[in-house]
Tab-separated table of C-alpha atoms and ligand atoms in Angstrom:
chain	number	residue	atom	x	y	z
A	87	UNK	CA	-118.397	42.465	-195.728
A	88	UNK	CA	-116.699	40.837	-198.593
A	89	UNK	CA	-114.152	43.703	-198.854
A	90	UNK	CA	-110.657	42.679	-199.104
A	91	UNK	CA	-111.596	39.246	-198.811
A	92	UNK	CA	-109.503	36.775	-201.440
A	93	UNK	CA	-112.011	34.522	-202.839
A	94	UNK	CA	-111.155	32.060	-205.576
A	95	UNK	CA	-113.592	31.355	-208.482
A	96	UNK	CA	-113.067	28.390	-210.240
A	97	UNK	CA	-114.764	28.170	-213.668
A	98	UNK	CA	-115.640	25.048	-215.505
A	99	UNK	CA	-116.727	23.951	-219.162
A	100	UNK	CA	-120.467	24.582	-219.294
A	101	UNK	CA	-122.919	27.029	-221.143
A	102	UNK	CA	-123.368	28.756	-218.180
A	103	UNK	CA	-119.640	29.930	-217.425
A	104	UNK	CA	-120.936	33.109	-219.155
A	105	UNK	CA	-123.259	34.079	-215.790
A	106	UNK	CA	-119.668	33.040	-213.735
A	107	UNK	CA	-118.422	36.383	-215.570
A	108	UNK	CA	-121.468	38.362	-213.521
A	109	UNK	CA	-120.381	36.615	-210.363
A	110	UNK	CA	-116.797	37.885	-210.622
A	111	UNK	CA	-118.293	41.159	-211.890
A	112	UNK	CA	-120.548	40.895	-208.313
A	113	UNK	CA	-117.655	40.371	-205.686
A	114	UNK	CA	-115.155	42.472	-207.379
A	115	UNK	CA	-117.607	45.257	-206.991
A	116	UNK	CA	-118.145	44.735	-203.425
A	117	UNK	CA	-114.423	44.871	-202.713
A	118	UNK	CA	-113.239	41.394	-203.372
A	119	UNK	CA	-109.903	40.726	-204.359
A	120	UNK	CA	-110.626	37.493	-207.010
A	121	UNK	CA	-108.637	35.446	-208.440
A	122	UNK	CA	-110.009	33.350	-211.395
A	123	UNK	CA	-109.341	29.761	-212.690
A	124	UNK	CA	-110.302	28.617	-216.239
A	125	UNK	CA	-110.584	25.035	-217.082
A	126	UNK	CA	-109.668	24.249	-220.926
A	127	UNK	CA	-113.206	23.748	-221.373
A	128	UNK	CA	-114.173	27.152	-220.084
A	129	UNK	CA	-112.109	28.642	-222.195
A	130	UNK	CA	-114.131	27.539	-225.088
A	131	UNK	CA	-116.843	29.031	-223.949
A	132	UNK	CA	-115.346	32.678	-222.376
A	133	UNK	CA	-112.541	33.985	-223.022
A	134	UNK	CA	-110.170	34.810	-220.310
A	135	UNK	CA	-109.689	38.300	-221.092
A	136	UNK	CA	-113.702	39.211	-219.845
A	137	UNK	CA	-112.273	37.659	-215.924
A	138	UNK	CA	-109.590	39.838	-216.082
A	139	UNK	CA	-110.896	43.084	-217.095
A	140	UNK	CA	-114.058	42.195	-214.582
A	141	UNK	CA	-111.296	41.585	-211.749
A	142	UNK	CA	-108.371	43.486	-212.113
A	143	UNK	CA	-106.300	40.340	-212.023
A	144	UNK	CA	-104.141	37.922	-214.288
A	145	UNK	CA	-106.926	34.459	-215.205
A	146	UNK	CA	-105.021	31.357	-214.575
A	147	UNK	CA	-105.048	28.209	-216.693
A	148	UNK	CA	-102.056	26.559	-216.435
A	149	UNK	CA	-100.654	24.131	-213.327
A	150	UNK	CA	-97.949	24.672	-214.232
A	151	UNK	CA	-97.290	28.665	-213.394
A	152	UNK	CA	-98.516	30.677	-216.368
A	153	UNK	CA	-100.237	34.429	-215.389
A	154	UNK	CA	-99.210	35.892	-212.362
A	155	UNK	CA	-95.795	34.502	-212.262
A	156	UNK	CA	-97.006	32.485	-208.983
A	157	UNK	CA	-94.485	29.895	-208.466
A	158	UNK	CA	-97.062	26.711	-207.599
A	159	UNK	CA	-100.270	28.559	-208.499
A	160	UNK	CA	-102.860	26.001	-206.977
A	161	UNK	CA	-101.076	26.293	-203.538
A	162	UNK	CA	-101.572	29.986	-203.416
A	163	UNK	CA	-104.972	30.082	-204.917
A	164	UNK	CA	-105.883	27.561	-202.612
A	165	UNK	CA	-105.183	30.152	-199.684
A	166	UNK	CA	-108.297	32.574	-200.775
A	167	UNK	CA	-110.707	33.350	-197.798
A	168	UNK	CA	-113.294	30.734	-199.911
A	169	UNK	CA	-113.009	28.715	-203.190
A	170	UNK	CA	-115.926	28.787	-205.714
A	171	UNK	CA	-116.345	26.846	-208.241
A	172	UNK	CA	-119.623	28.391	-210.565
A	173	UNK	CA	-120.477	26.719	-212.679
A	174	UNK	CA	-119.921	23.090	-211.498
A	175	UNK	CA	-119.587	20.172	-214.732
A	176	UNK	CA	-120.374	17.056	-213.771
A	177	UNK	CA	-116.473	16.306	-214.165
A	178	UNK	CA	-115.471	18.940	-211.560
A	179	UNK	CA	-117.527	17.292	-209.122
A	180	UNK	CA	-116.312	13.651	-209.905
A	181	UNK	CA	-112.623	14.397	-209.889
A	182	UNK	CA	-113.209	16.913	-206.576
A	183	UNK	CA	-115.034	13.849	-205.080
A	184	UNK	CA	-111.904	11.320	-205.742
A	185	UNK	CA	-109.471	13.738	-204.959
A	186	UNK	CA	-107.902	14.071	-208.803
A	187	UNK	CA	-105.534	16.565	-209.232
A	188	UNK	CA	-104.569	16.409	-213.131
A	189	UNK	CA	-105.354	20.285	-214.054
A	190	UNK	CA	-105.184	23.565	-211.781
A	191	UNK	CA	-108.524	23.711	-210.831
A	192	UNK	CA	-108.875	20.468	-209.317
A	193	UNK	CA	-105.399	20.694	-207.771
A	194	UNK	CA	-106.278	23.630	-206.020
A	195	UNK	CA	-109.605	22.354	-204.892
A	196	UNK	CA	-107.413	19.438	-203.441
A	197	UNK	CA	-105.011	22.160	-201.609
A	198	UNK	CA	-107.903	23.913	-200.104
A	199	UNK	CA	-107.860	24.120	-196.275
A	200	UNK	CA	-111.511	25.515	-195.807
A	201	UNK	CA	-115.025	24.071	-197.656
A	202	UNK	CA	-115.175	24.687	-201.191
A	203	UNK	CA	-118.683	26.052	-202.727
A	204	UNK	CA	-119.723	24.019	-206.160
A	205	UNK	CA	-122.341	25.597	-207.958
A	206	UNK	CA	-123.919	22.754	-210.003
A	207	UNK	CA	-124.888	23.317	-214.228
A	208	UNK	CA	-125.498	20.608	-216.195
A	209	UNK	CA	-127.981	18.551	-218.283
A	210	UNK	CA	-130.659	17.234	-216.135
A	211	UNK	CA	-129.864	13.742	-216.683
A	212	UNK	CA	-126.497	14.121	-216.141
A	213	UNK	CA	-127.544	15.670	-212.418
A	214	UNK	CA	-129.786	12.824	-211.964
A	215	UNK	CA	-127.223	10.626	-213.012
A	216	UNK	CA	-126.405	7.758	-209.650
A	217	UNK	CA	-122.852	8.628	-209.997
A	218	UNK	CA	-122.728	12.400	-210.044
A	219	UNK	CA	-125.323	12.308	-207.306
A	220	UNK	CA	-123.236	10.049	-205.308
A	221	UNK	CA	-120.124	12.369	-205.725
A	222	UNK	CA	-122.555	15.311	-204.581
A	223	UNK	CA	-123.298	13.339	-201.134
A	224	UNK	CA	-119.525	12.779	-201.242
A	225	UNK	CA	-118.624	16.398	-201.018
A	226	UNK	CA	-120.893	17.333	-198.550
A	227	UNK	CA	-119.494	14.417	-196.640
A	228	UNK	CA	-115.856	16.295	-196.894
A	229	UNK	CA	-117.526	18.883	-195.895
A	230	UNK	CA	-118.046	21.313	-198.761
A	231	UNK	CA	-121.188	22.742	-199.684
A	232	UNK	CA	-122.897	21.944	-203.007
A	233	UNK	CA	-125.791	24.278	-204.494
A	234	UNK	CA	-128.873	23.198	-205.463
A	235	UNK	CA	-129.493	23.794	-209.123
A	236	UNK	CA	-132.470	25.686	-210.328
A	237	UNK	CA	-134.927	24.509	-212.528
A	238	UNK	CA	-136.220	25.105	-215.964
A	239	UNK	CA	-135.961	24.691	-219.422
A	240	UNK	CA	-131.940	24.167	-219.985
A	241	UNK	CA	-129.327	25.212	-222.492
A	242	UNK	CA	-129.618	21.849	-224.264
A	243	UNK	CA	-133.462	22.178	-224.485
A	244	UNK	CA	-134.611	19.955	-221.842
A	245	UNK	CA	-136.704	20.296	-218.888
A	246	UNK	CA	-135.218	20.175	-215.273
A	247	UNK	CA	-133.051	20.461	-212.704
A	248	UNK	CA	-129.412	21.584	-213.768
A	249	UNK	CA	-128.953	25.460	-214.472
A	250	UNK	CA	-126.741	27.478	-212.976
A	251	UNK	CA	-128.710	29.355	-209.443
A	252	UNK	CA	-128.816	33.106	-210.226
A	253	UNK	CA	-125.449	35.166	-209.668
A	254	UNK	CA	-126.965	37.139	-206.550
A	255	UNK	CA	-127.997	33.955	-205.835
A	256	UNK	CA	-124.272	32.640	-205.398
A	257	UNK	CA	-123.421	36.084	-204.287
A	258	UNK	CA	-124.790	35.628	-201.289
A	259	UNK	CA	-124.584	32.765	-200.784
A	260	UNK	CA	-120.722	33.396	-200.745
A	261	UNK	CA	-121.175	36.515	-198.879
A	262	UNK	CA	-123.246	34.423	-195.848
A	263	UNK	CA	-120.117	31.584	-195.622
A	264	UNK	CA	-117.669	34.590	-195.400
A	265	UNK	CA	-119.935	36.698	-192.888
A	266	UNK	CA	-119.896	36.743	-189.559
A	267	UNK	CA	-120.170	33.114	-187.562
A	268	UNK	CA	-123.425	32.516	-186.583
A	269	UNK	CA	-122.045	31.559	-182.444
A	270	UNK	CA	-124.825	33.019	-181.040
A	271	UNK	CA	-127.873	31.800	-182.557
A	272	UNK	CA	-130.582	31.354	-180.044
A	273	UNK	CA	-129.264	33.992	-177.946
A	274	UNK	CA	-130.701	36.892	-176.004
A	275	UNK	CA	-128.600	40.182	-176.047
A	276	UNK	CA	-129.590	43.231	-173.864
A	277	UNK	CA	-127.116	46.335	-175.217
A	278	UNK	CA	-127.454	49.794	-173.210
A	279	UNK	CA	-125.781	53.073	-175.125
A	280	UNK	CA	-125.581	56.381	-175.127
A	281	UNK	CA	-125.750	58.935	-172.605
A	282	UNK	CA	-128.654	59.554	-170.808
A	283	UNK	CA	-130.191	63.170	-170.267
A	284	UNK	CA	-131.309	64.415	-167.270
A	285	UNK	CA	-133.550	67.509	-167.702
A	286	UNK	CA	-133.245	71.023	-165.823
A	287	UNK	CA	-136.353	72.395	-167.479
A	288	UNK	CA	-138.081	72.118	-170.890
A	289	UNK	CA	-135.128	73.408	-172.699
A	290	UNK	CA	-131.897	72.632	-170.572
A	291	UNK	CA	-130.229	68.737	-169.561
A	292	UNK	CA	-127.187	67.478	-167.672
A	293	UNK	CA	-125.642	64.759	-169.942
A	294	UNK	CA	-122.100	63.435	-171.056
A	295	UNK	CA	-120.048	63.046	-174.098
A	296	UNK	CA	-121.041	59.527	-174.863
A	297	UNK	CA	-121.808	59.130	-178.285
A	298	UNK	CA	-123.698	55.600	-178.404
A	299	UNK	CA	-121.483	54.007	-181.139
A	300	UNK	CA	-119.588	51.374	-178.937
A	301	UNK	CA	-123.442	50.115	-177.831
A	302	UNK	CA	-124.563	50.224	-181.019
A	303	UNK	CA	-121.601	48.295	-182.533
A	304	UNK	CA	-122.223	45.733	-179.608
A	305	UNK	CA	-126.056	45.522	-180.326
A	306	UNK	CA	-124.853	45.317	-184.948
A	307	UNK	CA	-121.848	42.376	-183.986
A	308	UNK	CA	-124.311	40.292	-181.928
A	309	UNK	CA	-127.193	40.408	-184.141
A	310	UNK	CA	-124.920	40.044	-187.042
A	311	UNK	CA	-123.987	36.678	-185.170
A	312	UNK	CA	-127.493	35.578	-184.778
A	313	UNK	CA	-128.403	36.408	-181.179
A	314	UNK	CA	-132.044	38.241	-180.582
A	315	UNK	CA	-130.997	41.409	-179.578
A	316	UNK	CA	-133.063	44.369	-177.739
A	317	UNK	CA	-130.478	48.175	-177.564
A	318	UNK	CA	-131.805	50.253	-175.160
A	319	UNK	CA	-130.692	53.951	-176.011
A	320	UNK	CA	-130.139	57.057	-174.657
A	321	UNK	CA	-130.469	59.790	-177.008
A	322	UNK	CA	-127.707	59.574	-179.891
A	323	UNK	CA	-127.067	60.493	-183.408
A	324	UNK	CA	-126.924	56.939	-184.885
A	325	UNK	CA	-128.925	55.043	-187.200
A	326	UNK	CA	-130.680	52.999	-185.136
A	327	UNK	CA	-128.779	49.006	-186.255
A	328	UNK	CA	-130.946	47.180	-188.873
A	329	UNK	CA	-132.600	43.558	-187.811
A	330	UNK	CA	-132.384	44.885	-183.432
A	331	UNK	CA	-135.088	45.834	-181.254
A	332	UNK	CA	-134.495	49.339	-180.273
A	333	UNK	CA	-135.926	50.872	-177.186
A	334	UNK	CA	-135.125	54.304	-176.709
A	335	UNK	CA	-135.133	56.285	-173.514
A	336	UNK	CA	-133.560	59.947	-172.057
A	337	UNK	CA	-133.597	59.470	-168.656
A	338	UNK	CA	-131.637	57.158	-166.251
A	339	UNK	CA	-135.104	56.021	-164.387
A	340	UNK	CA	-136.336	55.494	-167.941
A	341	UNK	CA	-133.398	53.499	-169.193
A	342	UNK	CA	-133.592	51.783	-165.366
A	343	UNK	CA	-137.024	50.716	-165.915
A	344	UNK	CA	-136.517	49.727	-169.642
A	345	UNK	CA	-133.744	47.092	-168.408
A	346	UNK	CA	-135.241	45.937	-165.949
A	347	UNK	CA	-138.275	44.989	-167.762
A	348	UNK	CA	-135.783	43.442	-170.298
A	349	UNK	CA	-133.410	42.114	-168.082
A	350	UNK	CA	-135.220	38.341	-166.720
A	351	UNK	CA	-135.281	37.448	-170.482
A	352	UNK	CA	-131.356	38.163	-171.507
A	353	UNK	CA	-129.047	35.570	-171.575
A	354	UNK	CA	-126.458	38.059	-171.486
A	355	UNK	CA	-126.268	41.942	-171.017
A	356	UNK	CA	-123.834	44.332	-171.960
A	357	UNK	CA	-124.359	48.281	-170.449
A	358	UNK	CA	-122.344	50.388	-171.934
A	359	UNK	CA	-124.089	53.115	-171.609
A	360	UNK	CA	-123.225	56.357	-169.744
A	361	UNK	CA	-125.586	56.833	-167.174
A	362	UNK	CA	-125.974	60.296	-164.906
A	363	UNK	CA	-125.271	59.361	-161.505
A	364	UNK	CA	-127.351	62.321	-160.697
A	365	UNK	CA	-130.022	64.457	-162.007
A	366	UNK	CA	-131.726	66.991	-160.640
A	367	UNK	CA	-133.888	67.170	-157.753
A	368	UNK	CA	-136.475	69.125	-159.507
A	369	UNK	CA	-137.189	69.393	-163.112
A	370	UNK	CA	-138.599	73.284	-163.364
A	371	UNK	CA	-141.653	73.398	-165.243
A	372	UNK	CA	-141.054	76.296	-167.034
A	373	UNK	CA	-137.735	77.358	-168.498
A	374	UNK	CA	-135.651	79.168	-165.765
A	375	UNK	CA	-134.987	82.980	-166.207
A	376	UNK	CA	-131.426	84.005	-165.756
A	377	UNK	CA	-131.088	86.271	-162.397
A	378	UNK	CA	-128.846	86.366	-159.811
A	379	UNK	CA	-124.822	85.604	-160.624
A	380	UNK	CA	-124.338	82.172	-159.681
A	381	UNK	CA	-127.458	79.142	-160.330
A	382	UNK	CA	-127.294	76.182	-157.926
A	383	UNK	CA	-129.190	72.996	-159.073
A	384	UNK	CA	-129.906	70.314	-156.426
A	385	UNK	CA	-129.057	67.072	-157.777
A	386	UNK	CA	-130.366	63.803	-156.400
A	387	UNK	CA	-129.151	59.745	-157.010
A	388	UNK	CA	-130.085	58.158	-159.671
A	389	UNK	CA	-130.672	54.512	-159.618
A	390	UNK	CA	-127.486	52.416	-160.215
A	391	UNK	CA	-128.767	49.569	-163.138
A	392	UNK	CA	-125.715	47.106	-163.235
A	393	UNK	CA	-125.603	47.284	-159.381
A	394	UNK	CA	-129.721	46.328	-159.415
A	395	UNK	CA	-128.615	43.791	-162.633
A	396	UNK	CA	-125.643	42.478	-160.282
A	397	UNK	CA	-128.540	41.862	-157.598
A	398	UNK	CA	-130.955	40.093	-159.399
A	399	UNK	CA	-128.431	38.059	-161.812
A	400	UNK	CA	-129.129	34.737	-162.161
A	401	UNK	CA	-126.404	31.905	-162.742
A	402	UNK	CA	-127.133	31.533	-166.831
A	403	UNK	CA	-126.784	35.521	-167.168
A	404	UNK	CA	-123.251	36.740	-168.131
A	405	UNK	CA	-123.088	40.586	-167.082
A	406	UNK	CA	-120.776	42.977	-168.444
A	407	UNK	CA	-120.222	46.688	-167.220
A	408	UNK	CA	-117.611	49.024	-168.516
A	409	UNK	CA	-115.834	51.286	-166.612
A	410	UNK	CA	-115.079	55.191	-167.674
A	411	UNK	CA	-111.970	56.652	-165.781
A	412	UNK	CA	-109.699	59.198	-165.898
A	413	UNK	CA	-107.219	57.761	-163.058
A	414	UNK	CA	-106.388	54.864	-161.292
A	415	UNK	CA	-107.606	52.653	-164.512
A	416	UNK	CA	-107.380	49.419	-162.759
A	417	UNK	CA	-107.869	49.516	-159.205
A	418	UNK	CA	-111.312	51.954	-160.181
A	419	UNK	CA	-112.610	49.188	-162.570
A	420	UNK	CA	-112.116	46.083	-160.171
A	421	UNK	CA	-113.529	47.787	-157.375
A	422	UNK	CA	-116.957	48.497	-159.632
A	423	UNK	CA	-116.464	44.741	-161.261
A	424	UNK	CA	-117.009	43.741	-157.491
A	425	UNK	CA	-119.535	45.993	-156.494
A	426	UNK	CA	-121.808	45.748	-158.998
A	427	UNK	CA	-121.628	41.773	-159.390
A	428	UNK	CA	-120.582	42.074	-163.138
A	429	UNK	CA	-118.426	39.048	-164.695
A	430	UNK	CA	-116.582	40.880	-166.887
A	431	UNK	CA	-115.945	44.408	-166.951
A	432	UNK	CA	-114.541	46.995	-169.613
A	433	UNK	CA	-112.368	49.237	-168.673
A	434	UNK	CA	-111.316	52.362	-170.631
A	435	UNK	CA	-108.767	55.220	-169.862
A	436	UNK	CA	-111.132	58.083	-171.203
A	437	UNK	CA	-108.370	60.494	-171.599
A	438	UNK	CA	-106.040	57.932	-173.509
A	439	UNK	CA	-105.988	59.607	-177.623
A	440	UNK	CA	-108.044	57.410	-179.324
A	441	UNK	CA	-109.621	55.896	-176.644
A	442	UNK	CA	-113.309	56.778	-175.188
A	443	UNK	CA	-116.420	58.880	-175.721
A	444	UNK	CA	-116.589	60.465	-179.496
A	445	UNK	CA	-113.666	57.909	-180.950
A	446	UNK	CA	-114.193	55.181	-183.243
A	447	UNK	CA	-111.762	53.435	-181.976
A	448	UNK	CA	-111.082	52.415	-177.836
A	449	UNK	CA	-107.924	51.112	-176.204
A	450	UNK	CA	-109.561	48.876	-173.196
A	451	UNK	CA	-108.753	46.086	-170.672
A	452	UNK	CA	-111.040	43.254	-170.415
A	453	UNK	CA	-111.067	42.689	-166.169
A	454	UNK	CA	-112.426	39.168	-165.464
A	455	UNK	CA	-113.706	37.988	-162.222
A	456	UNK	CA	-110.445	35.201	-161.949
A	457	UNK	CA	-108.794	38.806	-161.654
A	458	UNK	CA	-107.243	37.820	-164.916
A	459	UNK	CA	-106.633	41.107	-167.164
A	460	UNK	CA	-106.944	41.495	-171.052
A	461	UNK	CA	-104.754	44.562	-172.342
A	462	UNK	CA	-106.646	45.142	-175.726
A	463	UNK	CA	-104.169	46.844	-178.417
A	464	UNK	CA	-106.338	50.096	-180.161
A	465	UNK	CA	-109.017	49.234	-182.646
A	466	UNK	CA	-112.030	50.068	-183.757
A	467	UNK	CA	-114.978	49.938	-181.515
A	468	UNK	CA	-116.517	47.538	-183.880
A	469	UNK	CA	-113.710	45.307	-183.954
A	470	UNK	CA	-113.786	45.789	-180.139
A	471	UNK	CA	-117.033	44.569	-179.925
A	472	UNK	CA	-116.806	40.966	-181.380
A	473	UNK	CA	-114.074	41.013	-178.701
A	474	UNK	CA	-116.308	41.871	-175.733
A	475	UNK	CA	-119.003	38.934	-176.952
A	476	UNK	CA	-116.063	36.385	-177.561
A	477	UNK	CA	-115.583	37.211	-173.929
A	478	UNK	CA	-118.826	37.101	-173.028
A	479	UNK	CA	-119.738	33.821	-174.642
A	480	UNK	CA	-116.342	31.966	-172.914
A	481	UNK	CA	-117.763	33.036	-169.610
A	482	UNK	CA	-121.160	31.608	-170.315
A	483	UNK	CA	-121.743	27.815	-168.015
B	85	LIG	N1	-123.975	52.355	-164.555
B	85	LIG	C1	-125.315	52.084	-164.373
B	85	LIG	N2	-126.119	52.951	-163.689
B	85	LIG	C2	-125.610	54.091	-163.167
B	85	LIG	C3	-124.243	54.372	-163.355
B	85	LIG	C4	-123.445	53.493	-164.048
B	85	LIG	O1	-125.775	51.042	-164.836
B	85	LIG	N3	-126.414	54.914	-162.527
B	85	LIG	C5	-123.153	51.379	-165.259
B	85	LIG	C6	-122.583	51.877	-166.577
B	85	LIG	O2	-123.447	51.575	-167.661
B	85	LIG	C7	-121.290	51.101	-166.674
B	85	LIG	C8	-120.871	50.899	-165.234
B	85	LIG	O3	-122.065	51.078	-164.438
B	85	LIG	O4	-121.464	49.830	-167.248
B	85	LIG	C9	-119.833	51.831	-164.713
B	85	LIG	O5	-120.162	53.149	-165.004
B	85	LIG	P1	-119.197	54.338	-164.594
B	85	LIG	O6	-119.849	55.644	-164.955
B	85	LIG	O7	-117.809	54.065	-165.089
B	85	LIG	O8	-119.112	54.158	-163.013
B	85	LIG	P2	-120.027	54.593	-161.812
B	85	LIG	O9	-120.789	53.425	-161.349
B	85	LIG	O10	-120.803	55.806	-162.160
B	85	LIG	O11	-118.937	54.879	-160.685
B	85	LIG	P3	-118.079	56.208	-160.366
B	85	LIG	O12	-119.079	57.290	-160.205
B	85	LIG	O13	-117.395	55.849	-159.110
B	85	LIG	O14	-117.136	56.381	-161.486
């Protein structure tokens, strides 16, 4: 999650600048691209040289250019994804508070767009101290977020609040403000995937070349954004997605009955699934023998779900279908958006490269009800899927 992501770690004069080094040490190891600021006071304490070897990149100390050859250094730094500052002084909060700019640290907290995260250390009286606790409610105020300090017996041998929290403690902390927006908190998801099987006898099925993995990047992207999330599945070779409710099923009927039992709680459903139209009339109980030249299997309707979804949709449910075709992409998709009641549908070209069953990646349309049309560029299914549930939440009353 934090791969590629340019985070800025600010480090200030205390004891504890030594545990900033394991922070860097953290993020650059999860794929981080840091960039790190010493105060003069840090630098008494570690030298710059353990920051760069931990991050691969020039430290910078000096507002005035220095390492890197970046023309205005705080303006750039000040880009990164998210600004840490680990550990905190008392000093670093009081000039970020009144907006002081006199060295490169506090210049660049001042150029920051975003919220900067301060990771208090100090003495305990210093913390308690009216003034530094009054800068503290300041920065939250601007809208930065300030870490509570742990407890304990401190570098200077008292007895309090004021070390530095743990490094995985800031770790993921950092990693949580860079994650994934939490827009869909309180949220129920219903996510259909896979294809379903439809059995000729014990050994044999009718089934399609879905492989599951745009459902279950759906049913990852909207947990990962905080919605309550149930993935019913047909058969695939996934993992099954971490912190989801995971019903699995073969059959159409099954995966028919599954949703609809599901269905009255969602809030919003997304079926992409590939569902048999048909199965067989009769399932032979025993495994058929091979006789005459030519096998005919009676096939008979299967249930259609988002038609029976479309039917019993209420106004608070946002229902989203996805179309496969091989021709006539559009016409094909807004004819099912219609009949089947869905409000937004997906529609995919399945013989496009790069687009379809197997692929990691899709090339789609997004087909709204307005008639409005969405030409999505290729990208990775899991990329697509935030897509689908930015849709999906803008079409929500
Ligand atoms: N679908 C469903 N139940 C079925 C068939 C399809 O819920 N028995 C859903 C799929 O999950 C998908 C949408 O309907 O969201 C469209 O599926 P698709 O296979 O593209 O279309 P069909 O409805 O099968 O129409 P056609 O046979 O005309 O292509």
């Amino acid at each position: 999650m934090l791969k590629g992501k340019f985070i800025t770690l600010g480090v200030t004069g205390s004891i504890a600048a030594y545990k900033a080094a394991e922070v860097a040490s953290l993020l650059a190891k999860a794929g981080a691209d840091v960039h790190v600021i010493m105060t003069a006071g840090a630098c008494k304490f570690v030298a710059p040289a353990t920051f760069a070897a931990l991050t691969g990149n020039p430290v910078h100390t000096d507002l005035f250019g220095g390492a890197g050859g970046r023309l205005i250094p705080h303006i750039e730094l000040a880009k990164a994804h998210l600004l840490v500052v680990a550990p905190a002084t008392a000093n670093i909060l009081a000039k970020a508070a009144h907006g002081l700019g006199d060295d490169l640290l506090s210049a660049t907290i001042l150029a920051a767009k975003g919220p900067v995260l301060f990771c208090p250390a100090m003495n305990v009286q210093m913390y308690r101290n009216p003034a530094t606790q009054a800068n503290i409610a300041a920065l939250k105020r601007y809208g930065h977020r300030v870490l509570e300090p742990g407890r304990g017996q401190l570098a200077c041998g008292e007895q309090g609040e004021g070390r530095l929290p743990e490094p995985e403690e800031i770790f993921e902390e950092i990693a949580r403000l860079l994650g994934p927006a939490q827009d869909m908190r309180g949220l129920r998801v219903l996510v259909t995937a896979g294809g379903t099987r439809e059995p000729i006898d014990p050994v044999r099925f009718i089934s399609n070349y879905s492989s599951g993995k745009m459902g279950y990047a759906l049913a990852r992207a909207a947990a990962a954004r905080g919605a309550a999330v149930t993935l019913v599945s047909a058969p695939t070779a996934l993992a099954p997605p971490g912190g989801v409710q995971v019903v699995f099923v073969e059959t159409a009927q099954q995966m028919y009955e599954a949703v609809l039992e599901h269905f009255p709680q969602a809030d919003i459903v997304v079926k992409a699934a590939a569902v048999a139209d048909y199965r067989p009339a009769k399932t032979a109980e025993q495994k058929i023998k091979k006789e005459g030249e030519t096998l005919v299997i009676e096939l008979e309707r299967n249930p259609d779900i988002l038609f029976e979804l479309g039917r019993r949709k209420q106004p608070h449910q946002v229902l989203v279908g996805f179309a496969a075709e091989t021709e006539n992409l559009l016409a094909n998709a807004r004819r099912k958006l219609a009949e089947k009641n869905a409000d937004l549908l997906v529609a995919n070209d399945v013989t496009r490269p790069g687009a379809g069953f197997g692929a990691d990646t899709n090339i789609v349309k997004l087909i709204y009800r307005s008639g409005e049309t969405v030409d999505l560029p290729l990208m990775e299914k899991t990329a697509l899927a935030d897509r689908i549930l930015d849709a999906a939440l803008s079409l929500r009353e």
